[in-house]
XYZ file of C-alpha atoms in Angstrom:
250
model
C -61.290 -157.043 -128.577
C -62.024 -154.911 -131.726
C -62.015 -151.352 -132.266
C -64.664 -149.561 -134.167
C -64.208 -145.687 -135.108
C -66.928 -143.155 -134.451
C -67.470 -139.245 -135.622
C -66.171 -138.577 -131.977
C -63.348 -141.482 -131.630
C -62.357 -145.031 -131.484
C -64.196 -147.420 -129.313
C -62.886 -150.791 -127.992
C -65.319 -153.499 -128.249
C -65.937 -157.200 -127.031
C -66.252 -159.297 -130.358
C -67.865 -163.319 -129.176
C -68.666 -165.822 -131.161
C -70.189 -169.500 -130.534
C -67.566 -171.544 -129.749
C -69.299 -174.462 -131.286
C -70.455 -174.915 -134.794
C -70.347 -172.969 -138.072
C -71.178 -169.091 -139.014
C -71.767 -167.439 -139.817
C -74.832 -166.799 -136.458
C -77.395 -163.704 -135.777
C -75.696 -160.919 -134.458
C -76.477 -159.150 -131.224
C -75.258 -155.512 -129.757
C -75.104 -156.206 -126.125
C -75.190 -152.544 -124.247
C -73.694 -151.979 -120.721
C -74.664 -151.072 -117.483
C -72.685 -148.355 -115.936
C -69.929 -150.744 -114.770
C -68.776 -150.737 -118.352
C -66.931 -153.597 -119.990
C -65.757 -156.271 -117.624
C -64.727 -159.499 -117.073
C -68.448 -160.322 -115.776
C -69.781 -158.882 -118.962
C -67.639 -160.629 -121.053
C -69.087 -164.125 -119.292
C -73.084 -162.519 -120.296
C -71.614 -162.261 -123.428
C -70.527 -165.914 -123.997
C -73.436 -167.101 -122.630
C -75.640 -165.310 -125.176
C -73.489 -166.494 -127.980
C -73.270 -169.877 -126.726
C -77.129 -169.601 -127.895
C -75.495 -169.485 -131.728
C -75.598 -165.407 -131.673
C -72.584 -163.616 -132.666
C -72.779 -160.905 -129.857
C -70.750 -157.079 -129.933
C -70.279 -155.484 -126.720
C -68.810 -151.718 -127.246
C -67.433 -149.766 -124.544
C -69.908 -146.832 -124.874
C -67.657 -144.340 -122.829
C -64.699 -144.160 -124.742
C -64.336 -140.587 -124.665
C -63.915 -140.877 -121.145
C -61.134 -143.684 -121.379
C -60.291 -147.223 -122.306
C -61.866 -149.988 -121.027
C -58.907 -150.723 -118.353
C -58.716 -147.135 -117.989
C -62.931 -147.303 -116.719
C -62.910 -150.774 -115.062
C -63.526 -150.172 -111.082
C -60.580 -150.211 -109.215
C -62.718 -152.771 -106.462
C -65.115 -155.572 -105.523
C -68.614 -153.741 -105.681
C -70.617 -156.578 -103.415
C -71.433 -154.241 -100.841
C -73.997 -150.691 -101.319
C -71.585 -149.195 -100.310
C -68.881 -149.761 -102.088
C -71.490 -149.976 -105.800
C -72.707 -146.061 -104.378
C -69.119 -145.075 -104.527
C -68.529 -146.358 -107.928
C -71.585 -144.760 -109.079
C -71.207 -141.281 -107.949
C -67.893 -141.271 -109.842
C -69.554 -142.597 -113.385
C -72.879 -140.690 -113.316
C -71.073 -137.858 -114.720
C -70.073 -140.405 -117.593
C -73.808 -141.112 -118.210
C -75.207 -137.589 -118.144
C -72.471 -136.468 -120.988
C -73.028 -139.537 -123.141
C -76.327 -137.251 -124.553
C -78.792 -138.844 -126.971
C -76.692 -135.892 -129.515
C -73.482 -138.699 -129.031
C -75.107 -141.888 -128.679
C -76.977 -142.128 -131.870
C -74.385 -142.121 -133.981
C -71.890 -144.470 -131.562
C -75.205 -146.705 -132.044
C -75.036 -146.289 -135.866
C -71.224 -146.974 -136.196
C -71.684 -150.344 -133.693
C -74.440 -151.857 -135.844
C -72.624 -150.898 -138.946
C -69.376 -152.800 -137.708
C -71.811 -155.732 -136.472
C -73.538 -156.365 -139.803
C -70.209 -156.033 -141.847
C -68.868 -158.921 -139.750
C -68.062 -161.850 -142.004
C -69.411 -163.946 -138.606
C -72.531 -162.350 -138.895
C -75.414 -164.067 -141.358
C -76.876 -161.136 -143.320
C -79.961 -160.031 -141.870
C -81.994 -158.563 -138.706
C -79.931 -158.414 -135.872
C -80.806 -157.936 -132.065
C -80.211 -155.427 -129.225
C -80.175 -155.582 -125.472
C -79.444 -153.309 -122.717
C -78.547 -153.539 -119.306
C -79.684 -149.946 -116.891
C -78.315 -147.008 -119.182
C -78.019 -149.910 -122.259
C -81.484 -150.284 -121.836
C -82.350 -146.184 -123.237
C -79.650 -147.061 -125.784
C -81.136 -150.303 -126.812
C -84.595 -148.376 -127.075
C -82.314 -145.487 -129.618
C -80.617 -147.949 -131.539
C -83.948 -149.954 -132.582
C -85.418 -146.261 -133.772
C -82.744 -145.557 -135.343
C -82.330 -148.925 -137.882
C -85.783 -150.656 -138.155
C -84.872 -151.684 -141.135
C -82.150 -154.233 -139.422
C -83.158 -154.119 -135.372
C -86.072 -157.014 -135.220
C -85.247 -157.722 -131.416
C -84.940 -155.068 -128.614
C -84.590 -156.139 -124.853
C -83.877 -154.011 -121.870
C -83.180 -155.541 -118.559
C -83.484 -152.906 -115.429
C -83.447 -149.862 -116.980
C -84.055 -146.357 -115.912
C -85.788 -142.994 -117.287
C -87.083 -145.066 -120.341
C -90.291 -142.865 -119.976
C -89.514 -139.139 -118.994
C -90.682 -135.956 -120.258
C -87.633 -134.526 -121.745
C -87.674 -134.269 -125.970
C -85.885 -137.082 -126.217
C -86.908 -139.585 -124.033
C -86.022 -142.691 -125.140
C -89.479 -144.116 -125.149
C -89.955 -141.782 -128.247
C -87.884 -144.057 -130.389
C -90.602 -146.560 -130.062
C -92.515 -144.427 -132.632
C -90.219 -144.846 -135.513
C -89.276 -148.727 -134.109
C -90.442 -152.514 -135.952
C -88.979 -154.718 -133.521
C -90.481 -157.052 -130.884
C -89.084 -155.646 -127.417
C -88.930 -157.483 -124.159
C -88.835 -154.808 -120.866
C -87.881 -156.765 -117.168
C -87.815 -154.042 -114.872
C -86.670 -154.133 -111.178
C -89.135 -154.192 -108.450
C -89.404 -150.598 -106.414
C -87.080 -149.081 -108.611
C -86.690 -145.515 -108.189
C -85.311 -144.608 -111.573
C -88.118 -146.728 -113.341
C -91.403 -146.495 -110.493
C -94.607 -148.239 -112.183
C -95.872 -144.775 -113.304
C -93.300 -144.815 -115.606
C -93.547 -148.902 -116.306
C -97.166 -148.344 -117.338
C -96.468 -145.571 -119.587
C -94.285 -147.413 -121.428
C -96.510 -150.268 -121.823
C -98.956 -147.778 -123.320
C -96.349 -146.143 -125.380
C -95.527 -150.071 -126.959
C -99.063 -150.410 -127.790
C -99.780 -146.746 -128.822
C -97.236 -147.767 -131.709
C -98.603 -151.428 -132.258
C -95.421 -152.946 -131.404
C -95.298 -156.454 -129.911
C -93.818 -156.039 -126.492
C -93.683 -157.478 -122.917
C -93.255 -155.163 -120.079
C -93.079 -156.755 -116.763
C -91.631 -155.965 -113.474
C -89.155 -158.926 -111.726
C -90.885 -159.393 -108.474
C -88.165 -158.732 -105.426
C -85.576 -158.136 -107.928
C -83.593 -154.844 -106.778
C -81.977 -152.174 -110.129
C -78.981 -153.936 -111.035
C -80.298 -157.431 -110.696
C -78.817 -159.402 -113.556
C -75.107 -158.221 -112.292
C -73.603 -161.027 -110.542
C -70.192 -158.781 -109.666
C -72.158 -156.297 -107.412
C -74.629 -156.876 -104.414
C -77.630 -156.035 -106.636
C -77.591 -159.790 -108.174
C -80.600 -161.303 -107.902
C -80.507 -165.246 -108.884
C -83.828 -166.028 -110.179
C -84.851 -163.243 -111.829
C -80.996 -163.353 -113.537
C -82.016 -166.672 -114.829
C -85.411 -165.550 -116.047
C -84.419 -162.532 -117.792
C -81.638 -165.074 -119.768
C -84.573 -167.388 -120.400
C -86.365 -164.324 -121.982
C -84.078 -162.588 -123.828
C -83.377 -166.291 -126.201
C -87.359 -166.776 -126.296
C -86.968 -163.345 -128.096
C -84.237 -163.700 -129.934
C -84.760 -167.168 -131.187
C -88.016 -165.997 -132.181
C -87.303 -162.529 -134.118
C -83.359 -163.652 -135.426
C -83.565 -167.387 -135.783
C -86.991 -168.803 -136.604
C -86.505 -172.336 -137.992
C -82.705 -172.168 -137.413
């Protein structure tokens, strides 16, 4: 665990690194889910640096507490009990305003390309539900170093407020990869389709698919949303794209 300072605070952040063979690797800002930084997290993490990535994980609610302070107090395998948990961080989501967040996104890819593990150049970024309108800021925001974007069940990446996240895309460079849950409320294929046309209004190299039978939430194996197989397709994605964009030729 790191810490990286903000213009609104510290933040606590997962810091992996291969455990085999020698840096220094690609770096990659893995964004949360609502959950926040956990022990499951951690293992997404090491399996996406176990690819040869060097991969930051920040705990993008630190103004609302530490990651032991945020980590739910209970199993979430049933709706019930993920519902619960969810009604008490939505409030966390709606303060952490685009206003915040592009600047925590600025300070996390600053820390990640200062790393001494981190080979000098384009780095990657991938979101999980909320992560996945961060992911979508934080490639807007540095072109110049974001080459890989990837958001995995996301939400509201298409809405009609000034600052929908799907605006980034306009001032974006990198190749994204979008795997959306099937009859998701917070993303319905209205919203899928416009961002497909929004990716290739701006010329942008994209996939934008929806996981057939795969519910919002589906690459969290630490709540009932888990869906195996499209888990294991979205991994199987997200290193097509990043080998390509971070690591081609090695």
């Amino acid at each position: 665990m790191i810490t990286i300072e903000t213009p609104d605070g510290t933040a606590e952040a997962l810091l992996v690194t291969p455990s085999e063979g020698d840096g220094p690797w690609p770096g990659v800002l893995l964004l949360m889910d609502v959950f926040g930084v956990r022990p499951y997290l951690e293992e997404m993490a090491r399996r996406v640096a176990s690819w040869g990535y060097v991969v930051l994980v920040p705990n993008v609610f630190y103004r609302d507490g530490s990651v032991a302070e945020l980590l739910p107090q209970g199993p979430q395998d049933t709706p019930q009990e993920r519902a619960a948990y969810f009604s008490v961080a939505k409030p966390r989501i709606a303060r952490l305003t685009s206003e915040k967040a592009v600047p925590d996104l600025r300070a996390y890819l600053e820390v990640l390309e200062s790393r001494t593990e981190v080979r000098p150049g384009p780095v990657g970024v991938v979101g999980y539900c909320m992560g996945a309108r961060l992911a979508m800021r934080a490639a807007g925001e540095r072109p110049d170093l974001v080459a890989a974007c990837a958001g995995f069940h996301g939400g509201q990446l298409v809405t009609d407020a000034p600052d929908s996240p799907h605006l980034a895309l306009a001032h974006a460079t990198a190749e994204f990869c979008f795997g959306h849950a099937d009859h998701d409320r917070s993303m319905p294929p209205a919203q899928v389709r416009a961002l497909g046309e929004a990716l290739a209004a701006h010329g942008l190299t994209a996939t934008n698919e929806v996981y057939p039978g795969a519910p919002h939430g589906f690459t969290m194996a630490d709540t009932e949303a888990y869906h195996e197989e499209a888990t294991e397709r979205h991994y199987a994605a997200l290193r097509e794209l990043l080998d390509r964009t971070l690591r081609p030729g090695n």
